[in-house]
């Protein structure tokens, strides 16, 4: 880099209307300057002949912001689809100058998530992760945030610790929507009497706040609007298709009068397999999450009745926009579109 002198910095500052300190930060590629301000400084530097105009943009081009996405590994097709969207975004050429990478780690393990956050926090400028609401994770997030790292939660939020943003739905509202849909779908053809019967809930794990809030919302709505329905004990399937399959088969055997199943997490293919093999697919209301090729097929086969989903592409783009805003010193949520809860049935499949 050419050596900067006091008069040159002062001239550039006067020409573009910023302070000499701001000019110094831009020319030495230090953080904390909005991108549009940095462009004005570079333009002024070119006009004053500080650099050949054709070389100045490349010479002072900011280093790409390094961001990491951390998602749980396993058999959840929706999270795999989200990972694919992150990889697609990383390969695309955008004006955000962000380099994104995605890593899958063992889900439901706060120790491993905490270690992964620390490991990637050494080099990454920001981390977007599906949070486990646990003291170990909260402590690590707090340390990284204090160290100047930009921490964003996606799909599932974390409580009690400051972080840059959350990208996801209101999961209590999501659970209430599932309860409302299941209750309204009940009728004399399925339950014998309207709004009566046994309903099963398959949770992934309550270590994820999203799943806990969905369960709470579902239970509160059912109690308020459909008190005639009885809920059998919830089972934790850990977003694993095999566990979900065995839980569902056990429920069908233990409760022959079962009329509805709500799968709070992912890997609905395990539930669908059990319903198909038992011949109960058209007898039981089945509501789950995440529109993927498999849940789409289950809707078409009338095994699933409702899929509640959020666009994985929108999650990724919102997270990248927030990272860009944070780098530029803007409001994190500036120009960030609100995520929409999509309720998909067979007849409105996109």
CSV table of C-alpha atoms in Angstrom, one decimal:
chain,number,residue,atom,x,y,z
A,1,UNK,CA,0.0,0.0,0.0
A,2,UNK,CA,1.4,3.5,-0.8
A,3,UNK,CA,2.4,5.4,2.3
A,4,UNK,CA,-0.3,7.8,3.6
A,5,UNK,CA,0.6,11.3,4.7
A,6,UNK,CA,-1.2,13.9,6.9
A,7,UNK,CA,-2.0,16.4,4.1
A,8,UNK,CA,-3.2,13.6,1.7
A,9,UNK,CA,-5.5,12.2,4.3
A,10,UNK,CA,-6.8,15.7,5.1
A,11,UNK,CA,-7.4,16.4,1.5
A,12,UNK,CA,-9.3,13.2,0.9
A,13,UNK,CA,-11.4,13.8,4.1
A,14,UNK,CA,-12.4,17.3,3.0
A,15,UNK,CA,-13.3,16.1,-0.5
A,16,UNK,CA,-15.6,13.4,0.6
A,17,UNK,CA,-16.9,15.1,3.8
A,18,UNK,CA,-15.7,12.6,6.5
A,19,UNK,CA,-13.1,12.8,9.2
A,20,UNK,CA,-9.4,12.1,8.7
A,21,UNK,CA,-9.8,9.2,11.1
A,22,UNK,CA,-12.4,7.6,8.8
A,23,UNK,CA,-10.1,8.0,5.8
A,24,UNK,CA,-7.3,6.4,7.7
A,25,UNK,CA,-9.5,3.4,8.6
A,26,UNK,CA,-10.6,2.9,5.0
A,27,UNK,CA,-7.1,3.2,3.5
A,28,UNK,CA,-5.7,0.8,6.1
A,29,UNK,CA,-8.7,-1.6,5.7
A,30,UNK,CA,-9.7,-1.3,9.3
A,31,UNK,CA,-13.3,-2.2,10.3
A,32,UNK,CA,-16.1,0.1,11.4
A,33,UNK,CA,-16.8,2.1,8.3
A,34,UNK,CA,-20.0,1.8,6.3
A,35,UNK,CA,-19.5,0.4,2.8
A,36,UNK,CA,-21.0,3.4,1.1
A,37,UNK,CA,-18.7,5.7,3.1
A,38,UNK,CA,-15.7,3.6,2.2
A,39,UNK,CA,-16.6,3.9,-1.5
A,40,UNK,CA,-16.7,7.7,-1.2
A,41,UNK,CA,-13.3,7.7,0.4
A,42,UNK,CA,-11.9,5.5,-2.4
A,43,UNK,CA,-13.4,7.7,-5.1
A,44,UNK,CA,-11.9,10.8,-3.5
A,45,UNK,CA,-8.5,9.1,-3.3
A,46,UNK,CA,-8.7,8.3,-7.0
A,47,UNK,CA,-9.8,11.9,-7.9
A,48,UNK,CA,-6.8,13.3,-6.0
A,49,UNK,CA,-4.4,11.0,-7.8
A,50,UNK,CA,-3.6,9.1,-4.6
A,51,UNK,CA,-4.0,5.9,-6.7
A,52,UNK,CA,-4.7,5.3,-10.4
A,53,UNK,CA,-8.5,5.2,-10.6
A,54,UNK,CA,-8.4,1.8,-12.3
A,55,UNK,CA,-6.4,0.3,-9.5
A,56,UNK,CA,-8.0,1.8,-6.4
A,57,UNK,CA,-11.1,-0.4,-6.1
A,58,UNK,CA,-9.0,-3.6,-6.3
A,59,UNK,CA,-6.2,-2.3,-4.2
A,60,UNK,CA,-8.5,-1.2,-1.3
A,61,UNK,CA,-11.3,-3.8,-1.8
A,62,UNK,CA,-12.4,-4.9,1.7
A,63,UNK,CA,-11.6,-8.4,2.6
A,64,UNK,CA,-14.6,-10.7,2.4
A,65,UNK,CA,-16.5,-11.1,5.6
A,66,UNK,CA,-16.0,-14.6,6.8
A,67,UNK,CA,-19.2,-16.2,8.2
A,68,UNK,CA,-20.0,-19.7,9.3
A,69,UNK,CA,-23.3,-21.5,9.6
A,70,UNK,CA,-23.6,-24.3,12.1
A,71,UNK,CA,-26.4,-26.8,11.8
A,72,UNK,CA,-27.2,-30.1,13.5
A,73,UNK,CA,-26.3,-33.3,11.6
A,74,UNK,CA,-28.6,-36.2,11.3
A,75,UNK,CA,-31.4,-37.4,9.1
A,76,UNK,CA,-33.5,-34.2,9.1
A,77,UNK,CA,-34.1,-33.5,5.4
A,78,UNK,CA,-35.1,-29.9,6.0
A,79,UNK,CA,-31.8,-29.0,7.7
A,80,UNK,CA,-30.0,-30.7,4.8
A,81,UNK,CA,-32.0,-28.5,2.4
A,82,UNK,CA,-31.0,-25.5,4.5
A,83,UNK,CA,-27.4,-26.5,4.2
A,84,UNK,CA,-27.7,-26.8,0.4
A,85,UNK,CA,-29.2,-23.3,0.3
A,86,UNK,CA,-26.2,-22.0,2.2
A,87,UNK,CA,-23.7,-23.6,-0.1
A,88,UNK,CA,-25.6,-22.2,-3.1
A,89,UNK,CA,-25.5,-18.7,-1.6
A,90,UNK,CA,-21.8,-19.1,-0.9
A,91,UNK,CA,-21.1,-20.0,-4.6
A,92,UNK,CA,-23.2,-17.1,-5.9
A,93,UNK,CA,-21.7,-13.8,-6.8
A,94,UNK,CA,-23.4,-11.0,-4.8
A,95,UNK,CA,-22.6,-7.4,-3.8
A,96,UNK,CA,-22.4,-8.3,-0.1
A,97,UNK,CA,-18.7,-9.5,-0.3
A,98,UNK,CA,-19.4,-12.3,2.2
A,99,UNK,CA,-17.8,-15.7,2.2
A,100,UNK,CA,-20.1,-18.2,3.8
A,101,UNK,CA,-19.4,-21.8,4.8
A,102,UNK,CA,-21.7,-24.4,6.4
A,103,UNK,CA,-20.8,-27.2,8.9
A,104,UNK,CA,-22.9,-29.9,10.4
A,105,UNK,CA,-22.2,-30.9,13.9
A,106,UNK,CA,-23.8,-33.5,16.2
A,107,UNK,CA,-27.2,-32.2,17.2
A,108,UNK,CA,-28.6,-32.1,20.8
A,109,UNK,CA,-25.1,-31.9,22.3
A,110,UNK,CA,-24.4,-28.5,24.0
A,111,UNK,CA,-20.8,-29.4,24.7
A,112,UNK,CA,-20.1,-30.1,21.0
A,113,UNK,CA,-21.9,-27.0,19.9
A,114,UNK,CA,-20.0,-24.8,22.4
A,115,UNK,CA,-16.7,-26.3,21.2
A,116,UNK,CA,-17.7,-25.7,17.5
A,117,UNK,CA,-18.6,-22.1,18.2
A,118,UNK,CA,-15.3,-21.5,19.9
A,119,UNK,CA,-13.3,-23.2,17.1
A,120,UNK,CA,-15.0,-21.3,14.3
A,121,UNK,CA,-15.1,-18.1,16.3
A,122,UNK,CA,-11.3,-17.9,16.2
A,123,UNK,CA,-11.3,-17.0,12.5
A,124,UNK,CA,-14.9,-16.2,11.5
A,125,UNK,CA,-16.3,-12.7,11.7
A,126,UNK,CA,-19.8,-14.0,12.3
A,127,UNK,CA,-21.6,-17.2,13.1
A,128,UNK,CA,-25.2,-18.2,12.4
A,129,UNK,CA,-26.2,-21.3,14.3
A,130,UNK,CA,-29.3,-23.3,15.4
A,131,UNK,CA,-29.0,-22.7,19.1
A,132,UNK,CA,-29.3,-25.2,21.9
A,133,UNK,CA,-30.7,-23.3,24.9
A,134,UNK,CA,-28.1,-24.5,27.5
A,135,UNK,CA,-25.8,-22.7,29.9
A,136,UNK,CA,-22.6,-23.9,28.1
A,137,UNK,CA,-23.8,-22.5,24.8
A,138,UNK,CA,-25.0,-19.2,26.4
A,139,UNK,CA,-21.7,-18.7,28.0
A,140,UNK,CA,-19.8,-19.2,24.7
A,141,UNK,CA,-22.1,-16.9,22.8
A,142,UNK,CA,-21.6,-14.2,25.4
A,143,UNK,CA,-17.8,-14.5,25.2
A,144,UNK,CA,-17.8,-14.4,21.4
A,145,UNK,CA,-20.2,-11.5,21.2
A,146,UNK,CA,-18.0,-9.6,23.7
A,147,UNK,CA,-15.0,-10.4,21.5
A,148,UNK,CA,-16.7,-8.6,18.6
A,149,UNK,CA,-18.0,-11.6,16.8
A,150,UNK,CA,-21.5,-11.3,15.2
A,151,UNK,CA,-23.7,-14.0,16.5
A,152,UNK,CA,-27.0,-14.9,14.8
A,153,UNK,CA,-29.4,-17.7,15.8
A,154,UNK,CA,-31.4,-19.4,13.0
A,155,UNK,CA,-34.6,-21.5,13.3
A,156,UNK,CA,-34.2,-21.9,17.1
A,157,UNK,CA,-33.3,-18.9,19.3
A,158,UNK,CA,-31.4,-18.7,22.6
A,159,UNK,CA,-32.6,-17.0,25.8
A,160,UNK,CA,-30.8,-14.9,28.4
A,161,UNK,CA,-27.8,-13.8,26.4
A,162,UNK,CA,-27.3,-10.8,24.0
A,163,UNK,CA,-26.7,-11.7,20.3
A,164,UNK,CA,-27.0,-9.8,17.1
A,165,UNK,CA,-30.3,-11.3,15.7
A,166,UNK,CA,-32.6,-14.2,15.4
A,167,UNK,CA,-33.8,-15.4,12.0
A,168,UNK,CA,-36.8,-17.6,12.3
A,169,UNK,CA,-40.5,-17.8,13.1
A,170,UNK,CA,-42.5,-17.2,16.3
A,171,UNK,CA,-42.5,-20.8,17.3
A,172,UNK,CA,-45.2,-20.5,19.9
A,173,UNK,CA,-47.5,-19.2,17.2
A,174,UNK,CA,-46.3,-22.1,15.0
A,175,UNK,CA,-47.4,-24.6,17.6
A,176,UNK,CA,-50.7,-23.0,18.1
A,177,UNK,CA,-51.3,-23.1,14.4
A,178,UNK,CA,-50.6,-26.8,14.3
A,179,UNK,CA,-53.0,-27.3,17.2
A,180,UNK,CA,-55.7,-25.3,15.5
A,181,UNK,CA,-55.3,-27.1,12.2
A,182,UNK,CA,-55.4,-30.5,13.8
A,183,UNK,CA,-58.4,-29.7,15.9
A,184,UNK,CA,-60.3,-28.2,13.0
A,185,UNK,CA,-59.5,-31.2,10.8
A,186,UNK,CA,-61.1,-33.6,13.2
A,187,UNK,CA,-64.7,-34.6,12.3
A,188,UNK,CA,-67.1,-37.5,12.8
A,189,UNK,CA,-65.6,-39.4,9.9
A,190,UNK,CA,-62.3,-39.7,11.8
A,191,UNK,CA,-62.9,-39.2,15.5
A,192,UNK,CA,-66.4,-40.6,15.9
A,193,UNK,CA,-67.3,-37.3,17.6
A,194,UNK,CA,-66.1,-33.9,16.5
A,195,UNK,CA,-63.1,-32.6,18.4
A,196,UNK,CA,-62.7,-35.7,20.6
A,197,UNK,CA,-60.0,-38.4,20.6
A,198,UNK,CA,-56.4,-39.1,21.5
A,199,UNK,CA,-53.6,-37.0,20.0
A,200,UNK,CA,-49.9,-37.9,20.1
A,201,UNK,CA,-47.0,-35.4,20.1
A,202,UNK,CA,-43.5,-36.4,18.9
A,203,UNK,CA,-40.9,-33.9,20.0
A,204,UNK,CA,-37.4,-33.7,18.6
A,205,UNK,CA,-35.8,-32.4,21.8
A,206,UNK,CA,-36.8,-29.7,24.3
A,207,UNK,CA,-33.1,-28.6,24.4
A,208,UNK,CA,-34.1,-26.6,21.3
A,209,UNK,CA,-36.2,-23.6,22.3
A,210,UNK,CA,-38.1,-23.8,19.0
A,211,UNK,CA,-39.3,-27.3,19.8
A,212,UNK,CA,-40.2,-26.4,23.3
A,213,UNK,CA,-42.1,-23.3,22.2
A,214,UNK,CA,-44.0,-25.2,19.5
A,215,UNK,CA,-45.0,-27.8,22.1
A,216,UNK,CA,-46.2,-25.1,24.5
A,217,UNK,CA,-48.2,-23.4,21.8
A,218,UNK,CA,-49.7,-26.6,20.6
A,219,UNK,CA,-50.8,-27.7,24.1
A,220,UNK,CA,-52.2,-24.3,25.1
A,221,UNK,CA,-54.3,-24.1,22.0
A,222,UNK,CA,-55.6,-27.7,22.3
A,223,UNK,CA,-56.6,-27.0,26.0
A,224,UNK,CA,-58.3,-23.7,25.1
A,225,UNK,CA,-60.1,-24.7,21.9
A,226,UNK,CA,-60.4,-28.5,21.9
A,227,UNK,CA,-60.7,-29.6,25.6
A,228,UNK,CA,-62.4,-32.9,24.5
A,229,UNK,CA,-59.1,-34.2,23.0
A,230,UNK,CA,-56.7,-36.0,25.2
A,231,UNK,CA,-52.9,-35.9,24.7
A,232,UNK,CA,-50.9,-39.1,25.2
A,233,UNK,CA,-47.4,-38.8,26.6
A,234,UNK,CA,-45.0,-36.9,24.3
A,235,UNK,CA,-42.1,-38.9,22.9
A,236,UNK,CA,-38.7,-37.4,21.9
A,237,UNK,CA,-37.4,-38.6,18.5
A,238,UNK,CA,-34.3,-36.4,18.2
A,239,UNK,CA,-35.1,-35.6,14.6
A,240,UNK,CA,-34.1,-39.1,13.7
A,241,UNK,CA,-36.2,-41.0,11.2
A,242,UNK,CA,-35.6,-44.4,12.9
A,243,UNK,CA,-36.6,-43.1,16.4
A,244,UNK,CA,-39.7,-41.4,14.9
A,245,UNK,CA,-40.7,-44.7,13.2
A,246,UNK,CA,-40.4,-46.8,16.3
A,247,UNK,CA,-42.2,-44.2,18.5
A,248,UNK,CA,-45.1,-44.0,16.0
A,249,UNK,CA,-45.4,-47.8,15.7
A,250,UNK,CA,-45.4,-48.0,19.5
A,251,UNK,CA,-48.1,-45.3,19.7
A,252,UNK,CA,-50.3,-47.0,17.1
A,253,UNK,CA,-50.1,-50.3,19.0
A,254,UNK,CA,-50.7,-48.8,22.5
A,255,UNK,CA,-53.5,-46.4,21.4
A,256,UNK,CA,-55.7,-48.0,18.7
A,257,UNK,CA,-58.0,-45.0,19.1
A,258,UNK,CA,-55.3,-42.5,18.1
A,259,UNK,CA,-56.7,-39.8,15.8
A,260,UNK,CA,-53.9,-37.3,15.4
A,261,UNK,CA,-50.1,-36.9,15.4
A,262,UNK,CA,-48.1,-33.7,15.6
A,263,UNK,CA,-44.4,-34.0,14.8
A,264,UNK,CA,-42.8,-31.0,16.4
A,265,UNK,CA,-39.4,-31.4,14.8
A,266,UNK,CA,-38.2,-33.0,11.5
A,267,UNK,CA,-37.6,-36.4,10.0
A,268,UNK,CA,-41.3,-36.9,9.3
A,269,UNK,CA,-40.4,-39.7,7.0
A,270,UNK,CA,-40.1,-42.0,10.0
A,271,UNK,CA,-43.7,-41.2,11.1
A,272,UNK,CA,-45.0,-41.5,7.6
A,273,UNK,CA,-43.4,-44.9,7.1
A,274,UNK,CA,-45.1,-46.2,10.3
A,275,UNK,CA,-48.4,-44.9,9.2
A,276,UNK,CA,-48.0,-46.4,5.7
A,277,UNK,CA,-47.0,-49.8,7.0
A,278,UNK,CA,-49.8,-49.9,9.6
A,279,UNK,CA,-52.4,-48.9,7.0
A,280,UNK,CA,-53.4,-46.0,9.2
A,281,UNK,CA,-52.2,-43.2,6.9
A,282,UNK,CA,-55.7,-42.0,5.9
A,283,UNK,CA,-57.2,-42.5,9.3
A,284,UNK,CA,-54.9,-40.3,11.4
A,285,UNK,CA,-54.4,-36.5,11.0
A,286,UNK,CA,-50.6,-36.0,10.6
A,287,UNK,CA,-49.1,-32.5,10.9
A,288,UNK,CA,-45.4,-31.9,10.6
A,289,UNK,CA,-42.7,-29.3,9.6
A,290,UNK,CA,-40.5,-28.5,6.7
A,291,UNK,CA,-41.5,-28.7,3.1
A,292,UNK,CA,-39.0,-31.1,1.4
A,293,UNK,CA,-39.3,-33.6,-1.4
A,294,UNK,CA,-40.3,-36.3,1.1
A,295,UNK,CA,-43.0,-34.3,2.9
A,296,UNK,CA,-44.3,-33.1,-0.4
A,297,UNK,CA,-44.7,-36.8,-1.5
A,298,UNK,CA,-46.5,-37.6,1.8
A,299,UNK,CA,-49.0,-34.8,1.2
A,300,UNK,CA,-49.7,-36.1,-2.3
A,301,UNK,CA,-50.2,-39.6,-0.9
A,302,UNK,CA,-52.6,-38.3,1.8
A,303,UNK,CA,-50.3,-39.6,4.6
A,304,UNK,CA,-49.6,-36.0,5.8
A,305,UNK,CA,-52.4,-33.5,6.1
A,306,UNK,CA,-50.4,-30.3,6.8
A,307,UNK,CA,-46.8,-29.2,6.5
A,308,UNK,CA,-45.8,-25.9,8.3
A,309,UNK,CA,-42.7,-24.5,6.8
A,310,UNK,CA,-40.4,-21.5,6.3
A,311,UNK,CA,-38.4,-20.8,3.2
A,312,UNK,CA,-34.8,-22.1,3.7
A,313,UNK,CA,-33.6,-19.7,1.0
A,314,UNK,CA,-35.2,-16.7,2.9
A,315,UNK,CA,-33.5,-17.8,6.1
A,316,UNK,CA,-30.1,-17.8,4.4
A,317,UNK,CA,-30.6,-14.5,2.6
A,318,UNK,CA,-31.9,-12.8,5.8
A,319,UNK,CA,-28.9,-14.0,7.7
A,320,UNK,CA,-26.5,-12.7,5.1
A,321,UNK,CA,-28.3,-9.4,4.9
A,322,UNK,CA,-28.0,-9.0,8.7
A,323,UNK,CA,-24.3,-9.9,8.6
A,324,UNK,CA,-23.8,-7.2,5.9
A,325,UNK,CA,-25.7,-4.6,7.9
A,326,UNK,CA,-23.6,-5.4,11.0
A,327,UNK,CA,-20.4,-5.0,9.1
A,328,UNK,CA,-21.5,-1.6,7.8
A,329,UNK,CA,-22.7,-0.4,11.2
A,330,UNK,CA,-26.3,-0.3,10.2
A,331,UNK,CA,-29.4,-1.5,12.0
A,332,UNK,CA,-29.1,-5.3,11.8
A,333,UNK,CA,-32.7,-5.7,10.5
A,334,UNK,CA,-32.6,-2.9,7.9
A,335,UNK,CA,-34.1,-4.1,4.6
A,336,UNK,CA,-34.6,-7.6,6.1
A,337,UNK,CA,-37.9,-9.1,5.0
A,338,UNK,CA,-40.0,-10.7,7.8
A,339,UNK,CA,-40.1,-14.5,7.5
A,340,UNK,CA,-43.5,-15.9,6.6
A,341,UNK,CA,-45.0,-19.0,8.2
A,342,UNK,CA,-46.3,-21.1,5.3
A,343,UNK,CA,-49.1,-23.6,5.8
A,344,UNK,CA,-49.0,-26.2,3.0
A,345,UNK,CA,-51.7,-28.8,2.2
A,346,UNK,CA,-52.1,-31.1,-0.8
A,347,UNK,CA,-54.2,-28.6,-2.7
A,348,UNK,CA,-51.8,-25.5,-2.4
A,349,UNK,CA,-48.5,-27.3,-3.0
A,350,UNK,CA,-46.1,-24.8,-4.6
